[in-house]
Coordinates of C-alpha atoms and ligand atoms in Angstrom, one line a residue:
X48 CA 0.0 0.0 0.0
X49 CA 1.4 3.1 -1.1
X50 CA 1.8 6.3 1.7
X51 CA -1.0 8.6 0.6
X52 CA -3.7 5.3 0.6
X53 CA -2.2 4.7 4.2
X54 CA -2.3 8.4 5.1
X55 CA -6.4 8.2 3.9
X56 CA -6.9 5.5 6.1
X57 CA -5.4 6.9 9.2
X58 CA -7.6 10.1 8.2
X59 CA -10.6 7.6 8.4
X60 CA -9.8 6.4 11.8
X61 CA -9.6 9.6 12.9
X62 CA -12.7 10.1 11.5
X63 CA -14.3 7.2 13.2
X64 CA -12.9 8.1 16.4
X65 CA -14.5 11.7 16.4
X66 CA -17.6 10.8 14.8
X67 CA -17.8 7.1 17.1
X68 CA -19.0 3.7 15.1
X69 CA -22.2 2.9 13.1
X70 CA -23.7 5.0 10.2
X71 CA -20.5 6.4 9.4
X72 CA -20.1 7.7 5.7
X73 CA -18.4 5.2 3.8
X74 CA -15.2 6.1 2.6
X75 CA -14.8 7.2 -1.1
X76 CA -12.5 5.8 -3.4
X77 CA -12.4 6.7 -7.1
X78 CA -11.1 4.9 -10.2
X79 CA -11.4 4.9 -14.0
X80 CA -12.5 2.1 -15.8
X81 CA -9.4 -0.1 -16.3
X82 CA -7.8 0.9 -13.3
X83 CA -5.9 -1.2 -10.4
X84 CA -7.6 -0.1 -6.9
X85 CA -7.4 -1.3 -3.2
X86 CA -10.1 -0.9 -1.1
X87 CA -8.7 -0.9 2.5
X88 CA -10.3 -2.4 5.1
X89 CA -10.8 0.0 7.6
X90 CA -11.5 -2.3 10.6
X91 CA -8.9 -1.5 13.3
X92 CA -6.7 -4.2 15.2
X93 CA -7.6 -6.7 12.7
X94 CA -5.2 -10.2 14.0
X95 CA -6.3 -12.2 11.3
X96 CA -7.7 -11.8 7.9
X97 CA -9.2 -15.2 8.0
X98 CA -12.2 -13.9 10.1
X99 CA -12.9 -11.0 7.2
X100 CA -15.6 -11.1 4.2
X101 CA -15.9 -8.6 1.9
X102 CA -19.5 -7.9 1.1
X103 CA -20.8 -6.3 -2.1
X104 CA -24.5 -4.3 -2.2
X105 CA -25.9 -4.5 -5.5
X106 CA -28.1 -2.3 -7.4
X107 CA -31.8 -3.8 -5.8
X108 CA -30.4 -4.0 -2.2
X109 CA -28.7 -7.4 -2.5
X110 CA -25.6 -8.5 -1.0
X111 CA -23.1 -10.9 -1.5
X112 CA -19.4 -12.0 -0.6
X113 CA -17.2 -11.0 -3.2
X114 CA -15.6 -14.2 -4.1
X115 CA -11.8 -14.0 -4.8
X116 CA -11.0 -14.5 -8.4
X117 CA -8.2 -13.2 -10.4
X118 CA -9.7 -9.9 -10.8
X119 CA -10.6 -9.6 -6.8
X120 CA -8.0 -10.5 -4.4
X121 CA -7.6 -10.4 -0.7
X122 CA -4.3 -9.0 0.3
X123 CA -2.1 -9.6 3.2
X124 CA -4.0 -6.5 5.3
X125 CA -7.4 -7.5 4.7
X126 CA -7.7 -4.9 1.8
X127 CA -9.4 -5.9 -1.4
X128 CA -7.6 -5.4 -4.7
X129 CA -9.2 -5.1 -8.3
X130 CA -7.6 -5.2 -11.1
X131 CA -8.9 -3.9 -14.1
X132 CA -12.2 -2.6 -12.8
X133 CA -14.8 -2.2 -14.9
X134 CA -18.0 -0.3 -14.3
X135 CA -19.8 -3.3 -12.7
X136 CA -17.1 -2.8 -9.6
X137 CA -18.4 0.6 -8.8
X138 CA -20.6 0.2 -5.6
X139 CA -20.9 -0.2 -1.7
X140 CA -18.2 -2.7 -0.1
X141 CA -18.3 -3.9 3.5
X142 CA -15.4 -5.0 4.9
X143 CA -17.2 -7.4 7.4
X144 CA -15.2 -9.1 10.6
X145 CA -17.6 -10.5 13.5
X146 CA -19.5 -7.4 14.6
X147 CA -17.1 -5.0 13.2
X148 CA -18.0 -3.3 9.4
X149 CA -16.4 -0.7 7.9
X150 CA -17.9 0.7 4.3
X151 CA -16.1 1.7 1.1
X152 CA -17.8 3.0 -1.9
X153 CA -16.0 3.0 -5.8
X154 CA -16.8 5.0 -8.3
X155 CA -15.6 4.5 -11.4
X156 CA -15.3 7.3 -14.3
X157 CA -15.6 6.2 -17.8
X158 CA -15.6 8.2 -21.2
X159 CA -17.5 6.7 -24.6
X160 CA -18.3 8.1 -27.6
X161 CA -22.0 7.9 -29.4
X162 CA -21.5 6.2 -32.1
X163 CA -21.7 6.1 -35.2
X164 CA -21.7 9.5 -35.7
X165 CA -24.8 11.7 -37.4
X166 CA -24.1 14.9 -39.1
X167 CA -20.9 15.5 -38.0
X168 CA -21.9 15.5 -34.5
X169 CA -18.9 14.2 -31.7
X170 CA -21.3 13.1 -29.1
X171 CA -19.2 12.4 -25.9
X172 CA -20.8 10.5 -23.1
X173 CA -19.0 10.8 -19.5
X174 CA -20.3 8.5 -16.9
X175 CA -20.1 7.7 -13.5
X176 CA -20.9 4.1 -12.4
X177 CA -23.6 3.9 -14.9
X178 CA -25.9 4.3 -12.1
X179 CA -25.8 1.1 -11.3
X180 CA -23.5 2.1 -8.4
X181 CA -23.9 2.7 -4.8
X182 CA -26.9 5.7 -4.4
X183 CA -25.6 7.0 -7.6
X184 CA -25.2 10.8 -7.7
X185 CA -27.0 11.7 -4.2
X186 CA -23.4 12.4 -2.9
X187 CA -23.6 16.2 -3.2
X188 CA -19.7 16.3 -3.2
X189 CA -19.3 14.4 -6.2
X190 CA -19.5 16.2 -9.5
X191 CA -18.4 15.5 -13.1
X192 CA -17.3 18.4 -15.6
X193 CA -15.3 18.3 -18.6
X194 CA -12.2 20.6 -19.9
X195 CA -10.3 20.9 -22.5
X196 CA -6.4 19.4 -22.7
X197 CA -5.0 21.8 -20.7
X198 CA -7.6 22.0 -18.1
X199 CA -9.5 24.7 -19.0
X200 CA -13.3 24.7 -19.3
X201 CA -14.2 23.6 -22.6
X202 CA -16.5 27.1 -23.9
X203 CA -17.1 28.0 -27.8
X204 CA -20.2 28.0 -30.5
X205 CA -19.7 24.7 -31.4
X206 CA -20.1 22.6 -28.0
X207 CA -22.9 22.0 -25.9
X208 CA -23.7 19.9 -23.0
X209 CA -26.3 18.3 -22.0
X210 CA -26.3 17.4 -17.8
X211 CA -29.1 15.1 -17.3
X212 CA -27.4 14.1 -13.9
X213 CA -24.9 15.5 -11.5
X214 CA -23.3 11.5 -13.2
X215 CA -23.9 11.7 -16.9
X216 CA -22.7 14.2 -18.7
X217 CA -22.8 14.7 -22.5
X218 CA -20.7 16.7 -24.3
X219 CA -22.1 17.7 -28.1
X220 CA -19.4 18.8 -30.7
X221 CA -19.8 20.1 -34.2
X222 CA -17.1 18.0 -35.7
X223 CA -14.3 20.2 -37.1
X224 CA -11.2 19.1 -39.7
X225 CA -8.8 19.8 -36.7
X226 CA -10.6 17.8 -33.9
X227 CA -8.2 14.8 -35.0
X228 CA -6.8 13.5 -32.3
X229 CA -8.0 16.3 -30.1
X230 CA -8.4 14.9 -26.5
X231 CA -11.0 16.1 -24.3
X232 CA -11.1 15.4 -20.4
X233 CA -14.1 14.1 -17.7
X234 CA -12.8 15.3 -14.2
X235 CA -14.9 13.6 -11.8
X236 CA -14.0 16.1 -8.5
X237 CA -15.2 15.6 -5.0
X238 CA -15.7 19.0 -2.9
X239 CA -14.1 20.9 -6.3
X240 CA -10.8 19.1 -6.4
X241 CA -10.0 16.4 -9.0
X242 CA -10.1 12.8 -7.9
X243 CA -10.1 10.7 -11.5
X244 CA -10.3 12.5 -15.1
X245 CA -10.6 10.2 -18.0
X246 CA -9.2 11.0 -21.3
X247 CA -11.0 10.4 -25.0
X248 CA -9.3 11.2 -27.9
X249 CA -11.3 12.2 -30.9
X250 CA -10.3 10.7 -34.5
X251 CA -12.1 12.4 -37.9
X252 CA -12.0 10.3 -41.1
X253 CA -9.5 12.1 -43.4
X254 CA -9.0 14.8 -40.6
X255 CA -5.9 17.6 -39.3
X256 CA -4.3 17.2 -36.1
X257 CA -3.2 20.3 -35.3
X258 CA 0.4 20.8 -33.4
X259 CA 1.6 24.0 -32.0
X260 CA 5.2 24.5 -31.4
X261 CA 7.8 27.2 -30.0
X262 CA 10.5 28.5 -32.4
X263 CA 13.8 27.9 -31.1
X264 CA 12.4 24.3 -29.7
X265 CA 12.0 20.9 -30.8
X266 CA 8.5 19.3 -31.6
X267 CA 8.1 15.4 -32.3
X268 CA 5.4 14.6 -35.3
X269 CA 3.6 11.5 -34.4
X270 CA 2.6 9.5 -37.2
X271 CA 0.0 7.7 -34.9
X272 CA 0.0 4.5 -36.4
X273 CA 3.1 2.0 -37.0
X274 CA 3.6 -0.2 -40.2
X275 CA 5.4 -3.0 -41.1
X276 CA 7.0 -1.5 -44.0
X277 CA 7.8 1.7 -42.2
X278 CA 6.4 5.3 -42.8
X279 CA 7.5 8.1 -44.6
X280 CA 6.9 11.8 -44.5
X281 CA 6.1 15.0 -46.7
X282 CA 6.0 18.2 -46.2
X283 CA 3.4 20.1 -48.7
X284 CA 3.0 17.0 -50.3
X285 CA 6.6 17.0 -51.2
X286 CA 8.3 13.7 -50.0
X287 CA 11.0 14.6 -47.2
X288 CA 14.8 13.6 -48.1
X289 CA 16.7 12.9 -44.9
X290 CA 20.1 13.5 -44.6
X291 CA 22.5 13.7 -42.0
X292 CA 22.4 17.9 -42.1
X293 CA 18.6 17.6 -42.1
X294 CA 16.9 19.8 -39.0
X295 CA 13.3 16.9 -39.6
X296 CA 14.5 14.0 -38.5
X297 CA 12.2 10.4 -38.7
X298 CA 12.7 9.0 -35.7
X299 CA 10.6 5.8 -35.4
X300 CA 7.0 6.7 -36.7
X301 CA 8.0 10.4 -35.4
X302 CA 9.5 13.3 -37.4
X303 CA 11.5 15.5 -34.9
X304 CA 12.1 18.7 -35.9
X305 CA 15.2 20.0 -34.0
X306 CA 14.6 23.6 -34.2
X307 CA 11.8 25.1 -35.3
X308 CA 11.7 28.4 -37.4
X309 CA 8.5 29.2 -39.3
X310 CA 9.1 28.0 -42.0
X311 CA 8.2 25.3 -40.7
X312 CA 5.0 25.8 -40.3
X313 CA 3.0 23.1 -43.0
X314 CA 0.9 20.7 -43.3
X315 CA 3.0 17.2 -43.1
X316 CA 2.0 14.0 -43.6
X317 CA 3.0 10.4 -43.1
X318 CA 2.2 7.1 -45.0
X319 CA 3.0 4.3 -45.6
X320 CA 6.3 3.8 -47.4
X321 CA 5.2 1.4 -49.8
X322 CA 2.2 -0.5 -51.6
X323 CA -1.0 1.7 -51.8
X324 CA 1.3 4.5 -50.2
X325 CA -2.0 4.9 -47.5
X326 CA -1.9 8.1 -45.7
X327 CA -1.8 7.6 -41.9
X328 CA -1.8 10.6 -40.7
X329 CA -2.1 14.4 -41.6
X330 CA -0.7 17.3 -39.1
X331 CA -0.5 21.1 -39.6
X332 CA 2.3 22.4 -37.6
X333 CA 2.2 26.4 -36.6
X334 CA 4.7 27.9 -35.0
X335 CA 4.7 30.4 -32.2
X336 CA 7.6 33.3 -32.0
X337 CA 8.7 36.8 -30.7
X338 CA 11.0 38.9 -32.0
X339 CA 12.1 42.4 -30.8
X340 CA 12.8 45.8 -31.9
X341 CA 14.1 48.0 -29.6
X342 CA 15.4 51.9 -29.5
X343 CA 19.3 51.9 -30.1
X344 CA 19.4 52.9 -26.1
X345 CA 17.4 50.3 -24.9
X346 CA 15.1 53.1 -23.7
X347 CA 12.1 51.2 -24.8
X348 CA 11.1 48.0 -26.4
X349 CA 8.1 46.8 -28.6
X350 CA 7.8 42.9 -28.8
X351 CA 5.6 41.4 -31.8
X352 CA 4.2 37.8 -31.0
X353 CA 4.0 35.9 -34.3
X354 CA 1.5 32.9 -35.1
X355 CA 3.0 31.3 -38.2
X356 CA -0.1 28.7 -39.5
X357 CA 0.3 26.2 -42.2
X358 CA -2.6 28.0 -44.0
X359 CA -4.8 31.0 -43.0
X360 CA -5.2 31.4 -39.2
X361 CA -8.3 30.3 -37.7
X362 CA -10.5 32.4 -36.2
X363 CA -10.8 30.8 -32.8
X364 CA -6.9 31.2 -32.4
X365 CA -5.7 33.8 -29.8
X366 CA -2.3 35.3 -28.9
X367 CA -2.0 37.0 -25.5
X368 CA 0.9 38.3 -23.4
X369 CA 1.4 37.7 -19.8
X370 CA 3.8 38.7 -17.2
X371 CA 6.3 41.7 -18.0
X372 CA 4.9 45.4 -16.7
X373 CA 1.6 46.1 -16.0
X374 CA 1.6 49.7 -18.1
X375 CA 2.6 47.7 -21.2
X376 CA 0.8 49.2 -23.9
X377 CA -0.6 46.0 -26.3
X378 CA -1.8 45.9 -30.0
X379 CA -4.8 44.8 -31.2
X380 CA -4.7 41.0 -32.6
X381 CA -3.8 41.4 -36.5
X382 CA -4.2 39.3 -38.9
X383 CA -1.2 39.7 -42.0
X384 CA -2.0 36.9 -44.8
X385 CA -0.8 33.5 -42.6
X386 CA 0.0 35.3 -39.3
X387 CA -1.8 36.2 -36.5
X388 CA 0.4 39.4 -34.2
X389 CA 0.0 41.0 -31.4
X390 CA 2.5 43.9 -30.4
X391 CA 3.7 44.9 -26.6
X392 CA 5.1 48.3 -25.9
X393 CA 7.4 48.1 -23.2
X394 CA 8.7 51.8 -22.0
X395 CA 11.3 50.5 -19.9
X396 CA 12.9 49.1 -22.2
X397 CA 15.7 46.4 -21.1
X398 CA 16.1 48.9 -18.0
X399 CA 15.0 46.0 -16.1
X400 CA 15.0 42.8 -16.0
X401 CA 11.6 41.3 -16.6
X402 CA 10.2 38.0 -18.0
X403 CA 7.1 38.1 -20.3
X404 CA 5.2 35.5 -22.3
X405 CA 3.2 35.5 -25.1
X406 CA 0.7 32.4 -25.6
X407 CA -1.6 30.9 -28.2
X408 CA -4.9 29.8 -27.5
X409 CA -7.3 27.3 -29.0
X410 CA -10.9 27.8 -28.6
X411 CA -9.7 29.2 -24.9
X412 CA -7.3 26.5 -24.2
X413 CA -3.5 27.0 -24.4
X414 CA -1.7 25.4 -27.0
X415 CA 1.8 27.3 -26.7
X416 CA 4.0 29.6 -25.0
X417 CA 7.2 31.6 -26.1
X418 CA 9.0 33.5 -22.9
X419 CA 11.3 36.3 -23.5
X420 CA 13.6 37.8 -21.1
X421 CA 15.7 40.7 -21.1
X422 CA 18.8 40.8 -20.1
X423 CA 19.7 43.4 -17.6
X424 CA 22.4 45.9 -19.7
X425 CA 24.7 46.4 -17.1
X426 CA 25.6 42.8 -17.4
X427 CA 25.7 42.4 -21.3
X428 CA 28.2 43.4 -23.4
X429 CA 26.9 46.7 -25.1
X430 CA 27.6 45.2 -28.4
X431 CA 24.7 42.7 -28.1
X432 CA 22.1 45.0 -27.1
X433 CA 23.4 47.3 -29.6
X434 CA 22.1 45.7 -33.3
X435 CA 18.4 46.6 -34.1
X436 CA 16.6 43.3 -34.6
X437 CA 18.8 41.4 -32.6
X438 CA 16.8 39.3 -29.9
X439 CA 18.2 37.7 -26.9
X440 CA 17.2 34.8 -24.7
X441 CA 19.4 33.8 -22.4
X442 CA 17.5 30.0 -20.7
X443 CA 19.1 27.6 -19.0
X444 CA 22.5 28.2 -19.5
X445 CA 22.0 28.0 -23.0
X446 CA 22.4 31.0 -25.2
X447 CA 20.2 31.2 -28.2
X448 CA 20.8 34.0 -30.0
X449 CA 18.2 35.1 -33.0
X450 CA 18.1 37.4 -36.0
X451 CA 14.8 38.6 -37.0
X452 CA 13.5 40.2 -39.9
X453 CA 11.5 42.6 -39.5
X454 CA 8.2 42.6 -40.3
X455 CA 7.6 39.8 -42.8
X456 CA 7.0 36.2 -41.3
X457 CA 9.1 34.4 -43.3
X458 CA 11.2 34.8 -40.2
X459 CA 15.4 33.3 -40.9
X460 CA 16.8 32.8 -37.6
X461 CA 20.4 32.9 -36.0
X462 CA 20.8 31.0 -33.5
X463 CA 23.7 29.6 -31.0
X464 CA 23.5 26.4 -29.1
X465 CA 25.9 25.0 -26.6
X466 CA 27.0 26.6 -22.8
X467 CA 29.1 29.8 -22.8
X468 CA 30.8 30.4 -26.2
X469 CA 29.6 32.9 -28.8
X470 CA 30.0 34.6 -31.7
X471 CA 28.7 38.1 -33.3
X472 CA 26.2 37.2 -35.7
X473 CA 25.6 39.1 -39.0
X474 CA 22.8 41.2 -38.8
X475 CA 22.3 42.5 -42.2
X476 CA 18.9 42.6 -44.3
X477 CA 18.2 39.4 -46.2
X478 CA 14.8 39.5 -48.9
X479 CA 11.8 37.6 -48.0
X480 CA 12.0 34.8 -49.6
X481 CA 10.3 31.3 -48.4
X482 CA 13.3 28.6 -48.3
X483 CA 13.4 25.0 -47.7
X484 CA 15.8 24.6 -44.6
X485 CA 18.7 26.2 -43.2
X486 CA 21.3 24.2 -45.6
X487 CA 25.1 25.7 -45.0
X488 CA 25.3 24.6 -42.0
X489 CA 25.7 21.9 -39.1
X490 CA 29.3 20.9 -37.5
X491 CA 28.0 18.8 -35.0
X492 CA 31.6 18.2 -33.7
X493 CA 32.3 21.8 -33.1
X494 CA 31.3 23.7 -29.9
X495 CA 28.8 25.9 -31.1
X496 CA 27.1 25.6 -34.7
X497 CA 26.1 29.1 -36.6
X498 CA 22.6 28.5 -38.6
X499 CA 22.7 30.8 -41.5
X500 CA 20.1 30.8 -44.4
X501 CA 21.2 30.6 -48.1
X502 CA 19.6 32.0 -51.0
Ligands
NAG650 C1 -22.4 0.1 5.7 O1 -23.4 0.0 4.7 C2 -24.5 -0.8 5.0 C3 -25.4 -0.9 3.8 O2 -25.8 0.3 3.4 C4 -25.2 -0.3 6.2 O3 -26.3 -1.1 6.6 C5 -24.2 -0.1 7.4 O4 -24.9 0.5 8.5 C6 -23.0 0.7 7.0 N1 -22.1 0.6 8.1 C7 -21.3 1.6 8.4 C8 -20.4 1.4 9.6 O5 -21.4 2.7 7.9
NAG651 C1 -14.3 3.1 -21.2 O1 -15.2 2.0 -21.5 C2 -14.9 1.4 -22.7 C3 -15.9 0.3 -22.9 O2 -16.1 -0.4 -21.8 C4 -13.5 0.8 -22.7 O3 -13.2 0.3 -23.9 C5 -12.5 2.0 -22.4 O4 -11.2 1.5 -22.3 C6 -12.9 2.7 -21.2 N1 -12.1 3.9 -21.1 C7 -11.3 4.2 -20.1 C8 -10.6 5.5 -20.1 O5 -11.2 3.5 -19.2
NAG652 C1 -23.0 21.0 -17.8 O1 -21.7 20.7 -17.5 C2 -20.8 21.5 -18.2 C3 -19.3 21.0 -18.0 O2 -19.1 20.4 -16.8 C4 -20.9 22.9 -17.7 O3 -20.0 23.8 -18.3 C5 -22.3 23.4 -18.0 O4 -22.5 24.7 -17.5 C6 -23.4 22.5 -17.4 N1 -24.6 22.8 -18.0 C7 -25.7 22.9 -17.3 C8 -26.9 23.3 -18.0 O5 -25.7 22.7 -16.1
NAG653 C1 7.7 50.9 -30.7 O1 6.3 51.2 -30.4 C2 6.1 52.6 -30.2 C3 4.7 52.8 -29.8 O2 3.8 52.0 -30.6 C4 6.4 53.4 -31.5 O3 6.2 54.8 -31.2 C5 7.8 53.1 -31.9 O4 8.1 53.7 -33.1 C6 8.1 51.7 -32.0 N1 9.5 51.5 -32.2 C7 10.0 50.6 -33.0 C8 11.5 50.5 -33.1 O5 9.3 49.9 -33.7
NAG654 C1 -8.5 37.1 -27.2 O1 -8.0 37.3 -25.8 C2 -8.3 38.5 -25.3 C3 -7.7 38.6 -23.9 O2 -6.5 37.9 -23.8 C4 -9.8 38.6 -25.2 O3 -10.2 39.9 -24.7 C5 -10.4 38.5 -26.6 O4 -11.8 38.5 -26.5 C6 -10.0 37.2 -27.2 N1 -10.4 37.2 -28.6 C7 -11.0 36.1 -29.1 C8 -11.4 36.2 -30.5 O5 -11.2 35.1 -28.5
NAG655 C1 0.8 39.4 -47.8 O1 0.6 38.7 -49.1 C2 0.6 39.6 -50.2 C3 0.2 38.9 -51.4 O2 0.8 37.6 -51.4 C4 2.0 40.2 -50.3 O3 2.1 41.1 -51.4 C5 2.3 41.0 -49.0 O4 3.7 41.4 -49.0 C6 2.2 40.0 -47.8 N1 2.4 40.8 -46.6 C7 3.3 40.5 -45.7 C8 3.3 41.4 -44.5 O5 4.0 39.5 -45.8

């Protein structure tokens, strides 16, 4: 038994011992379907477990032992273990010995789709012992709800619920392009906090998934699906050659970008790498950057967030900034051909040193962040704070250093890996001009590697 299941029980016989025997509320455990739960036995001063029956209350007041099988099993302190519980499990336990009884009651969280589907409808069922559990949903604590990936609470034209118990919950989605492999969450919570959130991922027949990454970092493509004959990927449609200088590299049904610029920002696709050449799956990658302008004293400085999508930018995307001064004056959202911006003024300049973040949302739920820091002046060299479009973020102990074009999103980027060396990077104009990759590059033996685009 693992600490905090021992620290509950000790909380129960606390209980018991304020609140005194009989009637007691039985103690709640919670579990998804699937799961591996022990339901303690909260008799005190047990000596032997010989003397114990566990007794299950079914649905029309009946009771019976719970006979051991390879599913239930009595372990060695009287507690009961299931294995893969399925919703059948969820009810009222007794832990029974002589005249002592102590209660336990499961519930078990499950999420299933509708199916087939009608119209392009997602209907999403979240349920809670399929009230066939112990006095199903008059425990006022207990509440289901769902949220989006990242917690958030899933809001937007498109969904609608449909509570027809505090236990059943459906959740009605206009099926979109981009729902594939969108996951969506059932918390079941207890008093407001989470107990057990069950996770369904959506699939659409010839559908997007849509991945959001941070220039500057890595992002891992997943093709989904595994073949015997291996997979293969294309960018635009164009088959990807991999070579040893190659930033995409396949790494078993994954493509791993190393460092994402925006032009990386496409639609990519991976089949199967011979016969019918079947798609498998289909992701559009955007990419999420700042860059930075700043007066040649450092007196002020006006950070543009960038959204780079694959195609035009959806409407339910959002960019905000967070952190950073509270007087910062911000831009409206704009939309320039593929690119969502949004500006921050910030009057102090690097005077200070401040950390501020700009984020991309989804239908209200985050989908990426890019941080920027300043660098206080009085320890940087006044060369680097010097150069007009020169942006630096210092994280980790790992200097990346960026050159930005100005206000075209065909963004080239700079940048300098590895601890504590570095080098002055050019800094001239370039034209705008969409390019394949970053080609003259890559000494992976030497300390530091300069990424410099090629026309
Ligand atoms: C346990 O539950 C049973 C069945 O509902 C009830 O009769 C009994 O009083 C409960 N015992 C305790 C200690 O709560
Ligand atoms: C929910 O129930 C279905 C059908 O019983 C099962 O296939 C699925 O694995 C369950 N989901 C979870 C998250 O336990
Ligand atoms: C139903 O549940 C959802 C999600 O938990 C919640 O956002 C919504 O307000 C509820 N609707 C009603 C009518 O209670
Ligand atoms: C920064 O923003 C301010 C206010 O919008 C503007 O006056 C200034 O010209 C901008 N500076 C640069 C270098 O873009
Ligand atoms: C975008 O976010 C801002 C606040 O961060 C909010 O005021 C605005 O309504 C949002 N716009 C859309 C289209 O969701
Ligand atoms: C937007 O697209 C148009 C037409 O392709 C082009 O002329 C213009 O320069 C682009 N604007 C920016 C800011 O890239």
């Amino acid at each position: 038994m693992n600490y905090p299941s021992l620290l509950g029980l000790c909380l129960v016989f606390l209980t018991w011992a304020s609140a005194g025997p009989p009637t007691a509320e039985p103690l709640l455990m919670f579990a998804l379907e699937g799961d591996t739960v022990t339901l303690p036995c909260g008799i005190p001063s047990i000596k032997s477990c010989s003397s114990v029956n566990w007794l299950k209350y079914g649905q029309y007041g009946t009771t019976a032992s719970v006979a051991e099988d390879r599913t239930h099993v009595l372990l060695w302190d009287c507690s009961l273990k299931i294995t893969h519980s399925v919703l059948d499990d969820a009810c009222l336990y007794s832990c029974v010995s002589g005249t002592h009884i102590s209660n336990v009651s499961l519930q078990i969280l499950n999420v299933t789709e509708s199916l087939p589907r009608k119209d392009d409808i997602i209907e999403l069922h979240c349920i809670l012992n399929t009230f066939k559990g112990y006095v199903p949903c008059k425990n006022k604590e207990i509440l289901i709800k769902w949220s989006a990936e990242d917690d958030t609470p899933i809001s937007g034209d498109r969904f609608t619920f449909e509570n027809s118990s505090d236990c059943f919950s459906k959740l009605i989605i206009k099926e979109k392009q981009t729902d594939h492999h969108r996951k969506w969450q059932c918390h079941l919570t207890q008093n407001g906090e989470i107990k057990a959130t069950s996770v369904y991922t959506t699939t659409v027949t010839d559908g997007l998934q849509e991945v959001f990454g941070a220039v500057g970092e890595s992002v891992s493509l997943s093709c989904g699906h595994t073949s015997s004959y291996g997979v293969e990927w294309a960018k635009c449609e164009k088959p990807l050659m991999h070579d040893i200088t190659s930033d995409m590299v396949p790494q078993d049904t994954s493509l791993v970008i190393s460092k994402l610029t925006a032009l990386h920002a496409a639609d990519y696709k991976c089949s199967e790498a011979t016969g019918q050449h079947s798609v498998l799956n289909k992701i559009r990658l955007h990419t999420l950057d700042v860059t930075a302008e700043s007066a040649p004293d450092g007196e002020y400085l006006n950070l543009t967030c960038v959204l780079t999508c694959a195609k035009e930018c959806d409407k339910d995307f959002n960019l905000s900034w967070s952190g950073g001064d509270q007087k910062a004056l911000q831009s409206r959202l704009m939309q320039v051909n593929n690119t969502l911006r949004k500006e921050i003024f910030l009057p102090d300049g690097l005077k200070r040193w401040d950390e501020i973040t700009c984020s991309v949302h989804r239908e209200g739920a985050l989908m990426a962040s890019k941080k920027w820091r300043t660098v206080n002046p009085l320890q940087t060299p006044a060369w680097l704070v010097l150069p007009l479009g020169l942006l630096i973020c210092v994280a980790a102990g790992v200097v990346y250093m960026k050159r930005k074009h100005n206000k075209d999103a065909a963004n080239e980027q700079s940048s300098i890996g590895m601890t504590h060396v570095y080098e002055v990077i050019r800094a001239e104009e370039e034209p705008q001009q969409q390019r394949q990759s970053n080609t003259d590059t890559t000494t992976t033996t030497s300390l530091y590697h300069l990424l410099q685009a090629v026309n």
